[in-house]
PDB file of C-alpha atoms in Angstrom:
ATOM      1  CA  MET A 690     -30.079  11.640  -2.672  1.00 42.00           C
ATOM      2  CA  PRO A 691     -26.752  13.496  -2.355  1.00 45.00           C
ATOM      3  CA  SER A 692     -24.129  12.198   0.036  1.00 49.00           C
ATOM      4  CA  THR A 693     -24.328  13.671   3.538  1.00 49.00           C
ATOM      5  CA  ILE A 694     -20.524  13.941   3.814  1.00 50.00           C
ATOM      6  CA  VAL A 695     -20.237  16.201   0.771  1.00 53.00           C
ATOM      7  CA  THR A 696     -21.802  19.605   1.262  1.00 53.00           C
ATOM      8  CA  SER A 697     -21.138  22.826  -0.617  1.00 52.00           C
ATOM      9  CA  PRO A 698     -18.295  23.920   1.734  1.00 65.00           C
ATOM     10  CA  THR A 699     -16.568  20.523   1.970  1.00 78.00           C
ATOM     11  CA  GLN A 700     -16.689  19.609  -1.714  1.00 81.00           C
ATOM     12  CA  PRO A 701     -13.947  22.010  -2.903  1.00 85.00           C
ATOM     13  CA  ILE A 702     -11.856  21.207   0.179  1.00 87.00           C
ATOM     14  CA  LEU A 703     -11.912  17.497  -0.632  1.00 88.00           C
ATOM     15  CA  ILE A 704     -11.040  18.156  -4.265  1.00 88.00           C
ATOM     16  CA  ILE A 705      -8.089  20.330  -3.200  1.00 91.00           C
ATOM     17  CA  LEU A 706      -6.899  17.619  -0.801  1.00 91.00           C
ATOM     18  CA  PHE A 707      -7.145  15.004  -3.546  1.00 92.00           C
ATOM     19  CA  VAL A 708      -5.099  17.162  -5.929  1.00 94.00           C
ATOM     20  CA  VAL A 709      -2.495  18.189  -3.339  1.00 94.00           C
ATOM     21  CA  GLY A 710      -2.042  14.633  -2.032  1.00 94.00           C
ATOM     22  CA  THR A 711      -1.675  13.148  -5.506  1.00 94.00           C
ATOM     23  CA  LEU A 712       0.759  15.869  -6.600  1.00 95.00           C
ATOM     24  CA  ALA A 713       2.833  15.375  -3.433  1.00 95.00           C
ATOM     25  CA  ALA A 714       3.089  11.637  -4.050  1.00 94.00           C
ATOM     26  CA  ALA A 715       3.975  12.209  -7.712  1.00 94.00           C
ATOM     27  CA  ALA A 716       6.571  14.857  -6.800  1.00 94.00           C
ATOM     28  CA  LEU A 717       8.319  12.464  -4.419  1.00 92.00           C
ATOM     29  CA  CYS A 718       8.398   9.811  -7.139  1.00 92.00           C
ATOM     30  CA  VAL A 719       9.990  12.275  -9.575  1.00 91.00           C
ATOM     31  CA  LEU A 720      12.499  13.420  -6.943  1.00 89.00           C
ATOM     32  CA  ARG A 721      13.394   9.831  -6.172  1.00 88.00           C
ATOM     33  CA  PHE A 722      14.100   8.952  -9.801  1.00 86.00           C
ATOM     34  CA  GLN A 723      16.078  12.177 -10.253  1.00 84.00           C
ATOM     35  CA  MET A 724      18.315  11.228  -7.329  1.00 79.00           C
ATOM     36  CA  GLU A 725      18.801   7.643  -8.502  1.00 73.00           C
ATOM     37  CA  ARG A 726      21.345   8.398 -11.183  1.00 65.00           C
ATOM     38  CA  THR A 727      23.230   5.131 -10.754  1.00 64.00           C
ATOM     39  CA  PRO A 728      21.807   1.843 -12.112  1.00 65.00           C
ATOM     40  CA  PRO A 729      19.653  -0.157  -9.646  1.00 64.00           C
ATOM     41  CA  ARG A 730      21.744  -2.349  -7.382  1.00 65.00           C
ATOM     42  CA  ASN A 731      19.652  -5.509  -7.996  1.00 76.00           C
ATOM     43  CA  TRP A 732      16.540  -6.849  -9.709  1.00 85.00           C
ATOM     44  CA  ILE A 733      14.408  -6.015  -6.680  1.00 87.00           C
ATOM     45  CA  ALA A 734      15.235  -2.321  -7.085  1.00 84.00           C
ATOM     46  CA  VAL A 735      14.254  -2.513 -10.763  1.00 87.00           C
ATOM     47  CA  TRP A 736      10.961  -4.182  -9.835  1.00 91.00           C
ATOM     48  CA  ASP A 737      10.394  -1.550  -7.154  1.00 91.00           C
ATOM     49  CA  ALA A 738      10.864   1.311  -9.619  1.00 90.00           C
ATOM     50  CA  LEU A 739       8.549  -0.197 -12.232  1.00 92.00           C
ATOM     51  CA  ASN A 740       5.948  -1.093  -9.615  1.00 94.00           C
ATOM     52  CA  LEU A 741       5.985   2.424  -8.187  1.00 93.00           C
ATOM     53  CA  VAL A 742       5.495   4.014 -11.605  1.00 94.00           C
ATOM     54  CA  LEU A 743       2.523   1.720 -12.232  1.00 95.00           C
ATOM     55  CA  ALA A 744       1.066   2.490  -8.793  1.00 95.00           C
ATOM     56  CA  MET A 745       1.372   6.226  -9.408  1.00 95.00           C
ATOM     57  CA  LEU A 746      -0.232   6.052 -12.861  1.00 95.00           C
ATOM     58  CA  ILE A 747      -3.167   3.915 -11.714  1.00 95.00           C
ATOM     59  CA  GLY A 748      -3.510   5.928  -8.513  1.00 93.00           C
ATOM     60  CA  THR A 749      -3.619   9.190 -10.447  1.00 94.00           C
ATOM     61  CA  GLY A 750      -6.428   7.773 -12.572  1.00 94.00           C
ATOM     62  CA  GLY A 751      -8.280   6.785  -9.406  1.00 93.00           C
ATOM     63  CA  ALA A 752      -7.825  10.261  -7.937  1.00 93.00           C
ATOM     64  CA  ILE A 753      -9.164  11.859 -11.127  1.00 94.00           C
ATOM     65  CA  PHE A 754     -12.288   9.681 -11.018  1.00 93.00           C
ATOM     66  CA  ALA A 755     -12.603  10.461  -7.287  1.00 92.00           C
ATOM     67  CA  ILE A 756     -12.739  14.153  -8.137  1.00 92.00           C
ATOM     68  CA  GLY A 757     -15.487  13.391 -10.645  1.00 91.00           C
ATOM     69  CA  GLU A 758     -17.324  11.339  -8.040  1.00 88.00           C
ATOM     70  CA  CYS A 759     -17.033  14.181  -5.539  1.00 88.00           C
ATOM     71  CA  ALA A 760     -18.371  16.716  -8.029  1.00 86.00           C
ATOM     72  CA  SER A 761     -21.355  14.521  -8.930  1.00 86.00           C
ATOM     73  CA  GLN A 762     -22.630  13.682  -5.440  1.00 80.00           C
ATOM     74  CA  SER A 763     -25.882  15.488  -6.141  1.00 80.00           C
ATOM     75  CA  GLN A 764     -26.605  12.958  -8.924  1.00 82.00           C
ATOM     76  CA  ILE A 765     -26.552   9.484  -7.411  1.00 78.00           C
ATOM     77  CA  ASP A 766     -27.088   7.768 -10.774  1.00 79.00           C
ATOM     78  CA  VAL A 767     -23.800   9.316 -11.950  1.00 82.00           C
ATOM     79  CA  ALA A 768     -21.899   9.110  -8.662  1.00 82.00           C
ATOM     80  CA  LEU A 769     -22.378   5.351  -8.128  1.00 80.00           C
ATOM     81  CA  PRO A 770     -20.853   4.221 -11.431  1.00 82.00           C
ATOM     82  CA  LEU A 771     -17.987   6.657 -10.882  1.00 85.00           C
ATOM     83  CA  HIS A 772     -17.486   5.261  -7.380  1.00 84.00           C
ATOM     84  CA  ASN A 773     -17.185   1.713  -8.679  1.00 81.00           C
ATOM     85  CA  ILE A 774     -14.561   2.726 -11.246  1.00 87.00           C
ATOM     86  CA  THR A 775     -12.779   4.966  -8.726  1.00 90.00           C
ATOM     87  CA  TYR A 776     -12.623   2.334  -6.020  1.00 87.00           C
ATOM     88  CA  GLY A 777     -11.411  -0.327  -8.429  1.00 86.00           C
ATOM     89  CA  LEU A 778      -8.489   1.847  -9.560  1.00 90.00           C
ATOM     90  CA  LEU A 779      -7.664   2.977  -6.035  1.00 91.00           C
ATOM     91  CA  CYS A 780      -7.618  -0.599  -4.718  1.00 90.00           C
ATOM     92  CA  VAL A 781      -5.009  -1.485  -7.331  1.00 91.00           C
ATOM     93  CA  GLY A 782      -3.035   1.699  -6.656  1.00 92.00           C
ATOM     94  CA  LEU A 783      -2.926   1.324  -2.884  1.00 91.00           C
ATOM     95  CA  THR A 784      -2.060  -2.378  -3.157  1.00 93.00           C
ATOM     96  CA  LEU A 785       0.865  -1.589  -5.465  1.00 94.00           C
ATOM     97  CA  GLY A 786       1.898   1.167  -3.057  1.00 94.00           C
ATOM     98  CA  LYS A 787       2.143  -1.372  -0.222  1.00 95.00           C
ATOM     99  CA  VAL A 788       4.093  -3.687  -2.533  1.00 95.00           C
ATOM    100  CA  SER A 789       6.550  -0.842  -3.174  1.00 95.00           C
ATOM    101  CA  ILE A 790       7.033  -0.387   0.575  1.00 94.00           C
ATOM    102  CA  CYS A 791       7.904  -4.094   0.801  1.00 94.00           C
ATOM    103  CA  LEU A 792      10.298  -3.824  -2.136  1.00 93.00           C
ATOM    104  CA  SER A 793      12.013  -0.708  -0.768  1.00 90.00           C
ATOM    105  CA  ILE A 794      12.827  -2.617   2.434  1.00 90.00           C
ATOM    106  CA  TRP A 795      13.675  -5.811   0.550  1.00 90.00           C
ATOM    107  CA  THR A 796      16.235  -3.957  -1.581  1.00 86.00           C
ATOM    108  CA  LEU A 797      18.195  -3.065   1.551  1.00 82.00           C
ATOM    109  CA  VAL A 798      18.192  -6.566   3.047  1.00 83.00           C
ATOM    110  CA  ALA A 799      18.305  -8.675  -0.120  1.00 82.00           C
ATOM    111  CA  LYS A 800      21.406 -10.481   1.133  1.00 80.00           C
ATOM    112  CA  CYS A 801      19.591 -11.846   4.181  1.00 82.00           C
ATOM    113  CA  MET A 802      17.689 -15.068   3.579  1.00 87.00           C
ATOM    114  CA  VAL A 803      15.250 -14.617   6.476  1.00 87.00           C
ATOM    115  CA  TRP A 804      14.239 -11.077   5.580  1.00 87.00           C
ATOM    116  CA  SER A 805      13.980 -11.951   1.884  1.00 89.00           C
ATOM    117  CA  THR A 806      11.643 -14.848   2.690  1.00 92.00           C
ATOM    118  CA  VAL A 807       9.394 -12.693   4.887  1.00 92.00           C
ATOM    119  CA  LEU A 808       9.190  -9.837   2.392  1.00 93.00           C
ATOM    120  CA  ALA A 809       8.714 -12.144  -0.592  1.00 94.00           C
ATOM    121  CA  SER A 810       5.825 -13.866   1.217  1.00 95.00           C
ATOM    122  CA  LEU A 811       4.116 -10.592   2.101  1.00 94.00           C
ATOM    123  CA  THR A 812       4.604  -9.244  -1.427  1.00 95.00           C
ATOM    124  CA  GLY A 813       3.096 -12.402  -2.874  1.00 95.00           C
ATOM    125  CA  LEU A 814       0.073 -12.168  -0.576  1.00 94.00           C
ATOM    126  CA  LEU A 815      -0.489  -8.522  -1.506  1.00 94.00           C
ATOM    127  CA  LEU A 816      -0.416  -9.384  -5.192  1.00 94.00           C
ATOM    128  CA  LEU A 817      -2.613 -12.487  -4.896  1.00 93.00           C
ATOM    129  CA  VAL A 818      -5.357 -11.803  -2.338  1.00 90.00           C
ATOM    130  CA  ASN A 819      -7.361  -9.184  -4.262  1.00 83.00           C
ATOM    131  CA  PRO A 820      -7.167 -10.978  -7.659  1.00 84.00           C
ATOM    132  CA  ILE A 821      -8.299 -14.242  -6.025  1.00 86.00           C
ATOM    133  CA  TYR A 822     -11.162 -12.432  -4.304  1.00 81.00           C
ATOM    134  CA  ASN A 823     -12.249 -10.845  -7.598  1.00 75.00           C
ATOM    135  CA  ALA A 824     -11.996 -14.161  -9.442  1.00 77.00           C
ATOM    136  CA  ILE A 825     -14.290 -15.840  -6.892  1.00 77.00           C
ATOM    137  CA  ALA A 826     -16.726 -12.925  -7.050  1.00 71.00           C
ATOM    138  CA  PHE A 827     -16.910 -13.028 -10.846  1.00 69.00           C
ATOM    139  CA  ALA A 828     -17.298 -16.814 -10.824  1.00 70.00           C
ATOM    140  CA  GLN A 829     -20.220 -16.952  -8.385  1.00 67.00           C
ATOM    141  CA  CYS A 830     -21.993 -13.671  -9.145  1.00 63.00           C
ATOM    142  CA  ARG A 831     -24.074 -13.316 -12.293  1.00 54.00           C
ATOM    143  CA  GLY A 832     -23.145 -10.167 -14.178  1.00 47.00           C
ATOM    144  CA  ALA A 833     -20.359  -9.368 -11.724  1.00 46.00           C
ATOM    145  CA  TRP A 834     -18.661  -6.886 -14.055  1.00 44.00           C
ATOM    146  CA  ALA A 835     -21.042  -4.894 -16.245  1.00 42.00           C
ATOM    147  CA  PRO A 836     -23.899  -4.283 -13.753  1.00 39.00           C
ATOM    148  CA  TYR A 837     -21.395  -3.432 -11.022  1.00 42.00           C
ATOM    149  CA  MET A 838     -19.728  -0.861 -13.224  1.00 42.00           C
ATOM    150  CA  LEU A 839     -23.125   0.610 -14.026  1.00 41.00           C
ATOM    151  CA  GLY A 840     -23.867   1.138 -10.359  1.00 43.00           C
ATOM    152  CA  SER A 841     -26.071  -1.846  -9.525  1.00 46.00           C
ATOM    153  CA  ALA A 842     -25.034  -4.801  -7.420  1.00 50.00           C
ATOM    154  CA  PRO A 843     -24.571  -8.166  -9.174  1.00 52.00           C
ATOM    155  CA  GLU A 844     -26.781 -11.113  -8.279  1.00 61.00           C
ATOM    156  CA  CYS A 845     -24.767 -13.701  -6.343  1.00 64.00           C
ATOM    157  CA  TRP A 846     -25.950 -17.249  -5.784  1.00 64.00           C
ATOM    158  CA  ASN A 847     -24.446 -17.233  -2.280  1.00 66.00           C
ATOM    159  CA  GLY A 848     -24.672 -13.856  -0.566  1.00 67.00           C
ATOM    160  CA  GLU A 849     -23.338 -15.228   2.717  1.00 79.00           C
ATOM    161  CA  LEU A 850     -20.192 -16.448   0.963  1.00 79.00           C
ATOM    162  CA  MET A 851     -19.568 -13.016  -0.533  1.00 77.00           C
ATOM    163  CA  GLU A 852     -20.141 -11.348   2.837  1.00 82.00           C
ATOM    164  CA  SER A 853     -17.664 -13.726   4.490  1.00 86.00           C
ATOM    165  CA  LEU A 854     -15.131 -13.077   1.736  1.00 85.00           C
ATOM    166  CA  ASP A 855     -15.591  -9.328   2.138  1.00 86.00           C
ATOM    167  CA  TYR A 856     -14.890  -9.584   5.859  1.00 91.00           C
ATOM    168  CA  MET A 857     -11.808 -11.727   5.203  1.00 91.00           C
ATOM    169  CA  GLN A 858     -10.526  -9.335   2.553  1.00 89.00           C
ATOM    170  CA  GLN A 859     -10.978  -6.300   4.801  1.00 91.00           C
ATOM    171  CA  CYS A 860      -9.172  -8.109   7.634  1.00 93.00           C
ATOM    172  CA  PHE A 861      -6.254  -8.727   5.291  1.00 93.00           C
ATOM    173  CA  ASN A 862      -6.338  -5.079   4.178  1.00 92.00           C
ATOM    174  CA  ILE A 863      -5.779  -4.164   7.843  1.00 94.00           C
ATOM    175  CA  PHE A 864      -3.253  -6.902   8.627  1.00 94.00           C
ATOM    176  CA  ALA A 865      -0.946  -6.124   5.686  1.00 94.00           C
ATOM    177  CA  PRO A 866      -0.085  -2.494   6.573  1.00 94.00           C
ATOM    178  CA  LEU A 867      -0.052  -3.333  10.292  1.00 94.00           C
ATOM    179  CA  PHE A 868       2.597  -5.987   9.667  1.00 94.00           C
ATOM    180  CA  LEU A 869       4.429  -3.616   7.305  1.00 94.00           C
ATOM    181  CA  ALA A 870       4.574  -0.990  10.076  1.00 94.00           C
ATOM    182  CA  SER A 871       6.333  -3.473  12.357  1.00 93.00           C
ATOM    183  CA  LEU A 872       9.073  -4.310   9.832  1.00 92.00           C
ATOM    184  CA  PRO A 873      11.157  -1.113  10.230  1.00 91.00           C
ATOM    185  CA  ILE A 874      11.110  -1.558  14.012  1.00 91.00           C
ATOM    186  CA  MET A 875      12.114  -5.217  13.724  1.00 88.00           C
ATOM    187  CA  LEU A 876      14.875  -4.192  11.326  1.00 85.00           C
ATOM    188  CA  ILE A 877      16.279  -1.707  13.835  1.00 84.00           C
ATOM    189  CA  ASN A 878      16.139  -4.304  16.635  1.00 83.00           C
ATOM    190  CA  GLY A 879      17.605  -7.091  14.489  1.00 76.00           C
ATOM    191  CA  ILE A 880      20.529  -5.205  12.979  1.00 74.00           C
ATOM    192  CA  PRO A 881      23.027  -2.871  14.697  1.00 71.00           C
ATOM    193  CA  ILE A 882      22.007   0.143  12.628  1.00 73.00           C
ATOM    194  CA  PRO A 883      23.949   3.377  13.282  1.00 75.00           C
ATOM    195  CA  ARG A 884      22.056   5.955  15.326  1.00 79.00           C
ATOM    196  CA  ARG A 885      22.046   8.487  12.494  1.00 79.00           C
ATOM    197  CA  SER A 886      20.292   5.960  10.229  1.00 78.00           C
ATOM    198  CA  ARG A 887      17.449   5.137  12.591  1.00 83.00           C
ATOM    199  CA  PRO A 888      15.116   8.177  12.315  1.00 88.00           C
ATOM    200  CA  ILE A 889      14.027   7.363   8.757  1.00 88.00           C
ATOM    201  CA  PHE A 890      12.868   3.917   9.927  1.00 90.00           C
ATOM    202  CA  TYR A 891      10.837   5.404  12.775  1.00 92.00           C
ATOM    203  CA  ILE A 892       9.316   7.929  10.364  1.00 93.00           C
ATOM    204  CA  LEU A 893       8.514   5.125   7.909  1.00 94.00           C
ATOM    205  CA  ALA A 894       6.857   3.038  10.636  1.00 95.00           C
ATOM    206  CA  SER A 895       4.815   6.053  11.800  1.00 96.00           C
ATOM    207  CA  THR A 896       3.689   6.789   8.250  1.00 96.00           C
ATOM    208  CA  ILE A 897       2.602   3.192   7.692  1.00 96.00           C
ATOM    209  CA  ILE A 898       0.660   3.334  10.968  1.00 96.00           C
ATOM    210  CA  ILE A 899      -1.291   6.247   9.477  1.00 96.00           C
ATOM    211  CA  VAL A 900      -1.945   4.072   6.417  1.00 96.00           C
ATOM    212  CA  THR A 901      -3.141   1.310   8.763  1.00 96.00           C
ATOM    213  CA  GLY A 902      -5.524   3.705  10.490  1.00 96.00           C
ATOM    214  CA  LEU A 903      -6.995   4.709   7.141  1.00 96.00           C
ATOM    215  CA  ALA A 904      -7.296   1.031   6.167  1.00 95.00           C
ATOM    216  CA  ILE A 905      -9.201   0.313   9.407  1.00 96.00           C
ATOM    217  CA  ALA A 906     -11.553   3.229   8.770  1.00 96.00           C
ATOM    218  CA  ARG A 907     -12.043   2.155   5.148  1.00 94.00           C
ATOM    219  CA  ALA A 908     -12.782  -1.442   6.170  1.00 94.00           C
ATOM    220  CA  TYR A 909     -15.303  -0.326   8.789  1.00 94.00           C
ATOM    221  CA  CYS A 910     -17.091   2.036   6.388  1.00 93.00           C
ATOM    222  CA  THR A 911     -17.136  -0.572   3.634  1.00 89.00           C
ATOM    223  CA  LEU A 912     -18.639  -3.330   5.759  1.00 90.00           C
ATOM    224  CA  TYR A 913     -21.036  -1.004   7.583  1.00 91.00           C
ATOM    225  CA  LEU A 914     -22.391   0.711   4.469  1.00 88.00           C
ATOM    226  CA  TYR A 915     -22.672  -2.496   2.418  1.00 82.00           C
ATOM    227  CA  TYR A 916     -24.040  -4.921   4.999  1.00 83.00           C
ATOM    228  CA  VAL A 917     -25.507  -2.913   7.905  1.00 87.00           C
ATOM    229  CA  ALA A 918     -26.805   0.396   6.617  1.00 84.00           C
ATOM    230  CA  LYS A 919     -27.150  -0.889   3.027  1.00 80.00           C
ATOM    231  CA  SER A 920     -26.530   2.683   1.940  1.00 79.00           C
ATOM    232  CA  ASN A 921     -25.538   4.184  -1.396  1.00 75.00           C
ATOM    233  CA  GLU A 922     -23.591   6.971   0.328  1.00 78.00           C
ATOM    234  CA  VAL A 923     -20.259   5.252  -0.317  1.00 84.00           C
ATOM    235  CA  PHE A 924     -18.176   8.289  -1.292  1.00 87.00           C
ATOM    236  CA  VAL A 925     -16.486   8.236   2.124  1.00 90.00           C
ATOM    237  CA  ILE A 926     -14.833   4.954   1.058  1.00 91.00           C
ATOM    238  CA  SER A 927     -13.298   6.667  -1.969  1.00 91.00           C
ATOM    239  CA  VAL A 928     -12.082   9.546   0.209  1.00 92.00           C
ATOM    240  CA  LEU A 929     -10.295   7.178   2.600  1.00 94.00           C
ATOM    241  CA  ALA A 930      -8.862   5.136  -0.292  1.00 94.00           C
ATOM    242  CA  VAL A 931      -7.372   8.236  -1.964  1.00 95.00           C
ATOM    243  CA  PHE A 932      -5.635   9.295   1.250  1.00 95.00           C
ATOM    244  CA  GLU A 933      -4.473   5.745   1.999  1.00 95.00           C
ATOM    245  CA  GLN A 934      -3.037   5.352  -1.481  1.00 95.00           C
ATOM    246  CA  ASN A 935      -1.188   8.681  -1.572  1.00 95.00           C
ATOM    247  CA  ILE A 936       0.315   8.294   1.895  1.00 96.00           C
ATOM    248  CA  GLY A 937       1.322   4.731   0.995  1.00 95.00           C
ATOM    249  CA  ILE A 938       3.166   5.945  -2.118  1.00 95.00           C
ATOM    250  CA  ILE A 939       4.870   8.656  -0.057  1.00 95.00           C
ATOM    251  CA  ALA A 940       6.007   5.964   2.406  1.00 95.00           C
ATOM    252  CA  ALA A 941       7.304   3.815  -0.453  1.00 94.00           C
ATOM    253  CA  ASN A 942       9.683   6.638  -1.447  1.00 92.00           C
ATOM    254  CA  MET A 943      11.185   7.237   1.992  1.00 91.00           C
ATOM    255  CA  LEU A 944      13.925   4.596   2.087  1.00 88.00           C
ATOM    256  CA  PRO A 945      15.012   5.060  -1.560  1.00 86.00           C
ATOM    257  CA  LEU A 946      15.292   8.835  -0.996  1.00 84.00           C
ATOM    258  CA  ALA A 947      17.421   8.250   2.108  1.00 81.00           C
ATOM    259  CA  ALA A 948      19.457   5.412   0.609  1.00 68.00           C
ATOM    260  CA  LYS A 949      22.260   7.632  -0.656  1.00 58.00           C
ATOM    261  CA  SER A 950      23.018   8.967   2.815  1.00 54.00           C
ATOM    262  CA  SER A 951      21.739   7.455   6.028  1.00 51.00           C
ATOM    263  CA  VAL A 952      20.515   4.079   4.750  1.00 53.00           C
ATOM    264  CA  GLU A 953      23.528   3.048   2.672  1.00 53.00           C
ATOM    265  CA  PRO A 954      25.439   1.657   5.707  1.00 48.00           C
ATOM    266  CA  ILE A 955      22.603  -0.811   6.260  1.00 55.00           C
ATOM    267  CA  ILE A 956      23.350  -2.445   2.914  1.00 53.00           C
ATOM    268  CA  GLN A 957      27.005  -2.657   3.886  1.00 53.00           C
ATOM    269  CA  ALA A 958      25.956  -4.456   7.065  1.00 52.00           C
ATOM    270  CA  PHE A 959      25.005  -7.437   4.920  1.00 52.00           C
ATOM    271  CA  GLU A 960      27.939  -7.444   2.531  1.00 50.00           C
ATOM    272  CA  PRO A 961      31.537  -6.651   3.574  1.00 41.00           C
ATOM    273  CA  PRO A 962      31.551  -8.293   7.028  1.00 44.00           C
ATOM    274  CA  ALA A 963      29.998 -11.487   5.719  1.00 42.00           C
ATOM    275  CA  ALA A 964      32.416 -11.608   2.817  1.00 41.00           C
ATOM    276  CA  ALA A 965      35.293 -11.102   5.229  1.00 38.00           C
ATOM    277  CA  LEU A 966      34.231 -14.206   7.100  1.00 40.00           C
ATOM    278  CA  GLY A 967      34.116 -16.187   3.887  1.00 45.00           C
ATOM    279  CA  GLU A 968      30.403 -16.913   4.293  1.00 45.00           C
ATOM    280  CA  ASP A 969      27.518 -16.600   1.922  1.00 46.00           C
ATOM    281  CA  PRO A 970      25.519 -13.545   3.153  1.00 42.00           C
ATOM    282  CA  GLY A 971      22.293 -15.154   1.980  1.00 42.00           C
ATOM    283  CA  SER A 972      22.835 -18.047   4.383  1.00 43.00           C
ATOM    284  CA  ILE A 973      23.295 -15.920   7.492  1.00 39.00           C
ATOM    285  CA  PRO A 974      20.221 -15.895   9.737  1.00 40.00           C
ATOM    286  CA  LEU A 975      18.913 -12.574  10.989  1.00 37.00           C
ATOM    287  CA  SER A 976      19.779 -13.454  14.586  1.00 35.00           C
ATOM    288  CA  ASP A 977      23.481 -13.768  13.662  1.00 40.00           C
ATOM    289  CA  LEU A 978      23.855 -10.479  11.816  1.00 39.00           C
ATOM    290  CA  SER A 979      25.232  -8.772  14.908  1.00 37.00           C
ATOM    291  CA  ARG A 980      28.341 -10.958  14.890  1.00 41.00           C
ATOM    292  CA  VAL A 981      29.201 -10.075  11.288  1.00 38.00           C
ATOM    293  CA  SER A 982      28.487  -6.356  11.504  1.00 40.00           C
ATOM    294  CA  THR A 983      31.032  -3.879  12.867  1.00 38.00           C
ATOM    295  CA  LEU A 984      28.920  -0.748  12.357  1.00 40.00           C
ATOM    296  CA  GLN A 985      29.348   1.861  15.054  1.00 39.00           C
ATOM    297  CA  ASP A 986      26.971   4.616  16.152  1.00 40.00           C
TER     298      ASP A 986
END
């Protein structure tokens, strides 16, 4: 049975949105690397650049399969295998996109021990939660890979465990961007950032809130369709994942694109004043940054 969310009028619209969103994210990545003519300032910036390229490549593959899934909604035996491949790629792409958001903030505050610890912890969780979940699923579900890719659910010896893990994973998928959205606001409140540098942080926080909203919708649809409705009409999950991934990659480019102008003074807030006091910037707690910064609005 074809999916009820994909009708003749909406199918081309969704495909256009997929293409436009993916091209917009890719264009921002290209623009960012064109503007970054100087070598990266630290190893975090190098990691951020490599991570973003990987996120864009995997995400583009997911978007391409999503277009195929959209076009094949009238053939459920084709659409389901495509959905499983699509969603797998998109999960990796959107996770790496969130990691890039962490790294783009971390690059600016690498000299602060408190911020580095928080961002390193969140980055580690983002990179570990989904692989651990998949490892448990493959270990306790017979045929967890091949049958799943062919569109049929694997047989698990403990269905309640998998359901609990799914709920926990979806809760984390909501918590991670929600916490990410609060970081730019905490950064503004914790550091005397010049007024002209603040708008980009508010825009970044607002964009991540949109990502959080999409993550909430995706989590609800996933749990409802899998465990309540027990429906095969799962294309809506792919739609939400494509949008969440592309907007996440766009957000990951915001601070690097602004770094040459309005964000550069933030880096200086951690370096010259601390050096002038003869202190190690990495040892200065976030609460004391105001006494070592002389930035003016």
